[in-house]
Coordinates of C-alpha atoms and ligand atoms in Angstrom, one line a residue:
M1 CA 0.0 0.0 0.0
S2 CA 2.0 3.0 -1.2
L3 CA 1.2 6.5 -0.1
E4 CA 4.0 8.0 -2.2
G5 CA 3.3 11.6 -3.1
K6 CA 0.6 12.0 -0.5
L7 CA 0.6 14.7 2.2
A8 CA -0.8 13.8 5.6
L9 CA -1.6 16.0 8.6
V10 CA -1.5 14.1 12.0
T11 CA -2.8 16.2 14.9
G12 CA -1.0 15.3 18.1
G13 CA 1.5 13.4 15.9
G14 CA 4.5 14.0 18.1
R15 CA 4.1 11.2 20.5
G16 CA 2.0 8.1 21.5
I17 CA -0.4 6.7 19.0
G18 CA -0.1 9.8 16.7
R19 CA 3.6 9.3 16.4
A20 CA 3.1 5.6 15.5
I21 CA 0.6 6.7 12.8
A22 CA 2.9 9.4 11.5
L23 CA 5.8 6.9 11.2
K24 CA 3.6 4.3 9.5
L25 CA 2.2 6.7 6.9
A26 CA 5.8 8.0 6.3
S27 CA 7.0 4.4 5.9
Q28 CA 4.5 4.1 3.1
G29 CA 5.9 7.2 1.4
A30 CA 3.7 10.0 2.6
D31 CA 5.1 13.4 3.6
I32 CA 3.9 14.3 7.1
I33 CA 2.8 17.4 8.9
I34 CA 2.9 16.9 12.6
D35 CA 0.8 19.2 14.8
F36 CA 1.7 19.4 18.5
F37 CA 0.5 21.6 21.4
R38 CA 3.0 21.6 24.2
R39 CA 5.9 19.2 23.4
R40 CA 7.9 20.8 20.6
E41 CA 11.0 18.8 21.2
T42 CA 9.1 15.5 21.1
A43 CA 7.4 16.6 17.9
E44 CA 10.7 17.6 16.3
Q45 CA 12.3 14.3 17.2
T46 CA 9.4 12.5 15.5
A47 CA 9.9 14.7 12.5
K48 CA 13.6 13.7 12.4
D49 CA 12.6 10.0 12.6
I50 CA 10.2 10.5 9.8
E51 CA 12.8 12.2 7.6
A52 CA 15.1 9.3 8.2
L53 CA 12.5 7.2 6.3
G54 CA 13.2 9.4 3.2
V55 CA 10.1 11.6 3.2
K56 CA 9.5 15.2 4.2
A57 CA 8.3 16.2 7.7
E58 CA 7.0 19.5 8.9
V59 CA 6.1 20.5 12.5
I60 CA 3.3 22.9 13.3
R61 CA 2.2 24.1 16.7
A62 CA -1.6 24.5 17.0
N63 CA -3.9 24.0 19.9
V64 CA -6.8 22.2 18.1
G65 CA -9.1 23.3 20.9
D66 CA -8.8 26.9 19.6
P67 CA -10.6 27.5 16.3
A68 CA -8.3 30.5 15.5
K69 CA -5.2 28.2 15.8
I70 CA -6.9 25.6 13.5
D71 CA -7.4 28.3 10.9
E72 CA -3.8 29.4 11.2
M73 CA -2.6 25.8 10.8
F74 CA -4.7 25.3 7.6
N75 CA -3.8 28.7 6.3
M76 CA -0.1 27.7 6.6
I77 CA -0.8 24.3 4.9
G78 CA -2.7 26.0 2.1
N79 CA -0.1 28.6 1.5
K80 CA 2.9 26.3 1.7
F81 CA 1.5 23.1 0.0
G82 CA -1.8 24.1 -1.6
H83 CA -3.3 20.7 -0.9
L84 CA -3.8 17.9 1.6
D85 CA -4.5 14.2 1.0
I86 CA -4.9 12.7 4.5
L87 CA -6.1 14.1 7.8
I88 CA -5.7 12.1 11.0
S89 CA -7.7 13.7 13.8
N90 CA -5.7 12.1 16.7
A91 CA -5.0 14.9 19.2
A92 CA -7.0 14.4 22.4
S93 CA -7.2 15.7 25.9
G94 CA -9.7 15.5 28.7
V95 CA -10.5 16.1 32.3
G96 CA -10.8 12.9 34.3
R97 CA -13.8 13.2 36.8
P98 CA -16.8 11.4 38.0
V99 CA -20.0 12.7 36.4
M100 CA -21.1 14.6 39.6
D101 CA -17.9 16.7 39.5
I102 CA -18.0 17.7 35.8
D103 CA -18.3 21.4 35.4
I104 CA -18.8 23.5 32.2
K105 CA -15.1 24.3 31.8
A106 CA -14.1 20.7 32.0
W107 CA -16.8 19.7 29.5
E108 CA -16.0 22.4 27.0
W109 CA -12.2 21.8 27.2
T110 CA -12.7 18.1 26.4
M111 CA -15.4 18.4 23.8
D112 CA -13.6 21.3 22.0
I113 CA -10.3 19.3 21.6
N114 CA -11.8 15.9 21.1
A115 CA -14.9 16.5 19.0
R116 CA -15.2 20.1 17.7
A117 CA -11.6 20.0 16.5
C118 CA -12.4 17.1 14.2
L119 CA -15.3 19.0 12.6
L120 CA -13.2 22.2 12.1
C121 CA -10.2 20.4 10.8
A122 CA -12.4 18.3 8.4
Q123 CA -14.1 21.4 7.1
R124 CA -10.8 23.0 6.3
A125 CA -9.1 19.8 5.1
A126 CA -12.0 19.0 2.7
K127 CA -11.3 22.2 0.8
L128 CA -7.6 21.2 0.4
M129 CA -8.6 17.7 -0.7
E130 CA -10.9 18.8 -3.5
G131 CA -10.4 16.7 -6.6
R132 CA -7.7 14.5 -4.9
G133 CA -9.7 11.8 -3.2
G134 CA -8.8 12.5 0.4
K135 CA -9.0 10.4 3.5
I136 CA -10.0 11.4 7.0
V137 CA -9.5 9.1 10.0
S138 CA -10.3 10.1 13.6
L139 CA -9.1 8.3 16.7
S140 CA -11.9 7.1 19.0
S141 CA -12.0 4.9 22.1
L142 CA -14.0 2.1 23.5
G143 CA -15.0 4.6 26.2
S144 CA -17.6 5.9 23.6
F145 CA -19.8 2.9 24.6
L146 CA -18.1 1.3 27.7
V147 CA -18.2 3.0 31.0
W148 CA -14.9 3.5 32.9
P149 CA -14.2 5.5 36.1
T150 CA -13.6 9.2 35.6
Y151 CA -13.8 8.8 31.8
A152 CA -17.3 10.2 31.3
I153 CA -16.5 13.4 29.4
V154 CA -13.9 11.8 27.2
G155 CA -16.3 8.9 26.5
V156 CA -19.1 11.4 25.5
S157 CA -16.6 13.3 23.3
K158 CA -15.7 10.1 21.6
A159 CA -19.3 9.2 21.0
A160 CA -19.8 12.6 19.4
L161 CA -16.7 12.0 17.3
E162 CA -18.0 8.7 16.0
A163 CA -21.4 10.3 15.1
L164 CA -19.6 13.1 13.4
T165 CA -17.5 10.5 11.5
R166 CA -20.7 9.1 10.0
Y167 CA -22.1 12.5 9.0
L168 CA -18.8 13.5 7.5
A169 CA -18.5 10.2 5.6
I170 CA -21.9 10.7 3.9
E171 CA -21.6 14.5 3.3
L172 CA -18.0 14.4 2.0
A173 CA -18.5 11.3 -0.1
P174 CA -19.6 13.4 -3.2
L175 CA -16.2 15.1 -2.9
G176 CA -14.4 11.8 -3.1
I177 CA -13.3 11.9 0.5
C178 CA -13.4 8.7 2.7
V179 CA -14.1 9.2 6.4
N180 CA -13.7 6.6 9.1
A181 CA -12.6 6.2 12.8
V182 CA -10.5 3.8 14.7
A183 CA -11.3 3.0 18.3
A184 CA -8.6 1.3 20.4
S185 CA -8.9 -0.3 23.8
F186 CA -6.2 0.4 26.3
V187 CA -2.8 1.4 24.7
D188 CA 0.3 2.0 26.8
T189 CA 0.8 5.8 26.3
E190 CA 0.9 8.7 28.7
A191 CA -2.9 9.0 28.3
L192 CA -3.4 5.6 29.7
K193 CA -1.3 6.4 32.8
F194 CA -3.3 9.7 33.2
Y195 CA -6.7 8.0 33.3
F196 CA -5.9 4.6 34.8
D197 CA -2.7 5.0 36.8
E198 CA -4.3 3.6 40.0
Q199 CA -5.7 0.5 38.2
L200 CA -2.4 -0.1 36.5
N201 CA -0.5 0.3 39.8
R202 CA -2.6 -2.5 41.2
G203 CA -1.4 -4.7 38.5
N204 CA -4.6 -4.6 36.5
L205 CA -2.9 -4.6 33.1
P206 CA -5.5 -4.5 30.4
I207 CA -4.5 -7.8 28.6
T208 CA -6.9 -8.8 25.8
P209 CA -8.1 -12.2 24.6
A210 CA -5.4 -11.8 21.9
G211 CA -2.9 -12.3 24.8
R212 CA -1.3 -8.9 25.0
M213 CA -2.2 -5.2 25.2
V214 CA -2.9 -3.3 22.0
N215 CA 0.2 -1.2 21.0
P216 CA 0.4 2.0 19.1
E217 CA 1.6 0.2 15.9
D218 CA -1.6 -2.1 16.0
V219 CA -3.7 1.1 15.8
A220 CA -1.4 2.7 13.2
N221 CA -1.7 -0.3 10.9
V222 CA -5.5 -0.1 10.7
V223 CA -5.3 3.7 10.3
A224 CA -2.9 3.2 7.4
F225 CA -5.2 0.6 5.8
L226 CA -8.1 3.1 6.0
C227 CA -5.9 5.7 4.2
S228 CA -5.4 3.2 1.3
E229 CA -7.4 2.7 -1.8
E230 CA -8.1 -0.9 -0.7
A231 CA -10.4 0.6 2.0
F232 CA -12.3 2.7 -0.6
M233 CA -15.7 1.1 0.2
I234 CA -15.4 1.5 4.0
R235 CA -17.3 4.7 4.9
G236 CA -18.3 6.2 8.2
Q237 CA -17.3 3.2 10.3
T238 CA -15.5 3.0 13.6
I239 CA -13.1 0.1 13.4
I240 CA -12.4 -1.5 16.8
V241 CA -8.8 -2.5 17.5
D242 CA -8.9 -4.2 20.9
G243 CA -7.7 -7.9 20.6
G244 CA -11.3 -8.9 21.3
F245 CA -11.5 -7.0 24.6
S246 CA -14.9 -5.5 24.1
I247 CA -16.7 -8.7 23.1
Y248 CA -15.1 -10.9 25.8
T249 CA -17.2 -12.0 28.8
P250 CA -14.7 -12.4 31.6
L251 CA -15.9 -15.7 33.0
F252 CA -12.3 -16.9 33.1
A253 CA -9.2 -15.0 33.9
L254 CA -7.2 -14.0 30.9
E255 CA -3.6 -15.3 30.6
K256 CA -0.8 -13.2 29.2
K257 CA 0.9 -14.8 26.1
D258 CA 4.3 -13.5 25.0
Ligands
NAP301 N1 -3.9 5.4 25.0 C1 -5.0 4.8 24.9 O1 -5.3 3.8 25.7 C2 -6.1 5.2 23.9 C3 -7.2 4.3 23.8 C4 -8.2 4.6 22.8 C5 -8.1 5.7 22.1 N2 -7.0 6.6 22.2 C6 -7.0 7.8 21.4 O2 -5.9 7.8 20.6 C7 -5.5 9.2 20.4 C8 -4.0 9.3 20.8 O3 -3.9 8.9 22.2 P1 -2.5 8.8 23.0 O4 -2.8 7.7 24.0 O5 -1.4 8.7 22.0 O6 -2.5 10.2 23.7 P2 -1.3 11.0 24.4 O7 -0.1 10.1 24.6 O8 -1.9 11.6 25.6 O9 -0.9 12.1 23.3 C9 -1.8 13.1 23.1 C10 -1.4 13.8 21.8 O10 -2.3 14.8 21.6 C11 -1.7 16.1 21.5 N3 -2.6 17.1 22.0 C12 -3.3 17.1 23.2 N4 -4.0 18.2 23.3 C13 -3.8 18.9 22.2 C14 -4.3 20.1 21.6 N5 -5.2 20.9 22.3 N6 -4.0 20.5 20.4 C15 -3.1 19.8 19.7 N7 -2.6 18.7 20.1 C16 -2.9 18.2 21.3 C17 -0.4 16.0 22.4 O11 0.5 17.0 21.9 P3 1.8 17.4 22.8 O12 2.8 16.2 22.7 O13 2.3 18.6 22.2 O14 1.3 17.5 24.2 C18 0.0 14.5 22.0 O15 0.7 14.5 20.8 C19 -6.4 10.0 21.2 O16 -7.5 10.5 20.4 C20 -7.0 9.1 22.2 O17 -8.2 9.5 22.8 C21 -6.0 6.3 23.1

């Protein structure tokens, strides 16, 4: 699956799952724009690792929770490149609280970064994809339909993101743009430690029926497939990457396999 000559923007592409996606798309020949918010050095290191694969990498700082910064980012992409082929809406943040402690600030912070940003980025990206057959993939989570402690706002934001994915898929189809989402179970990144540190410290590692945790590369592989022409007829879907975790009834303890 070659992505040679394609240009991809990965929001939050400097580290974690976004980094794995950026490297995977680069390994297939795409030039990559990495958006970051706080960690410039990490994003620049990822850009260097991408360039080592023989493609071009660009780093942009944009808080995707701020519509003006999204505009600035796309203005820059438009002015410098004039087009875009792939948008990966990966950046996410969130306030971890039980529902009774959620206030408006926490709600808006999480929804703006996790759901609204995808809408605003897709609107701008679609214009740069016109006539090129673009791909948009957003990163969701099993928390959109499973209930985990303190994950309420993020779960709701991901449910919104999945619904948005369906609407975008239908409304952007006439422009030749394929839109889908990928929802992972627990992946060992900083986000996992942020939300589930206590559970992990108690040794409750989220092993799956497949015998290990999902890793960032597992997610990146599926994202890359959705960016390929082989996935042309998949539209508006949320593909679950969880080693069977969400369909397993835990009657028996799971055993780790190496
Ligand atoms: N880890 C999991 O278990 C898991 C499971 C299911 C789904 N997911 C989803 O997969 C995606 C990536 O997760 P991850 O675990 O890799 O997260 P992570 O390690 O916490 O990394 C988050 C990334 O998002 C960027 N970011 C955060 N807020 C931003 C903002 N306002 N504007 C621009 N960039 C921002 C960060 O940039 P800086 O580096 O500059 O801070 C960082 O690159 C997310 O959508 C997440 O919800 C993760």
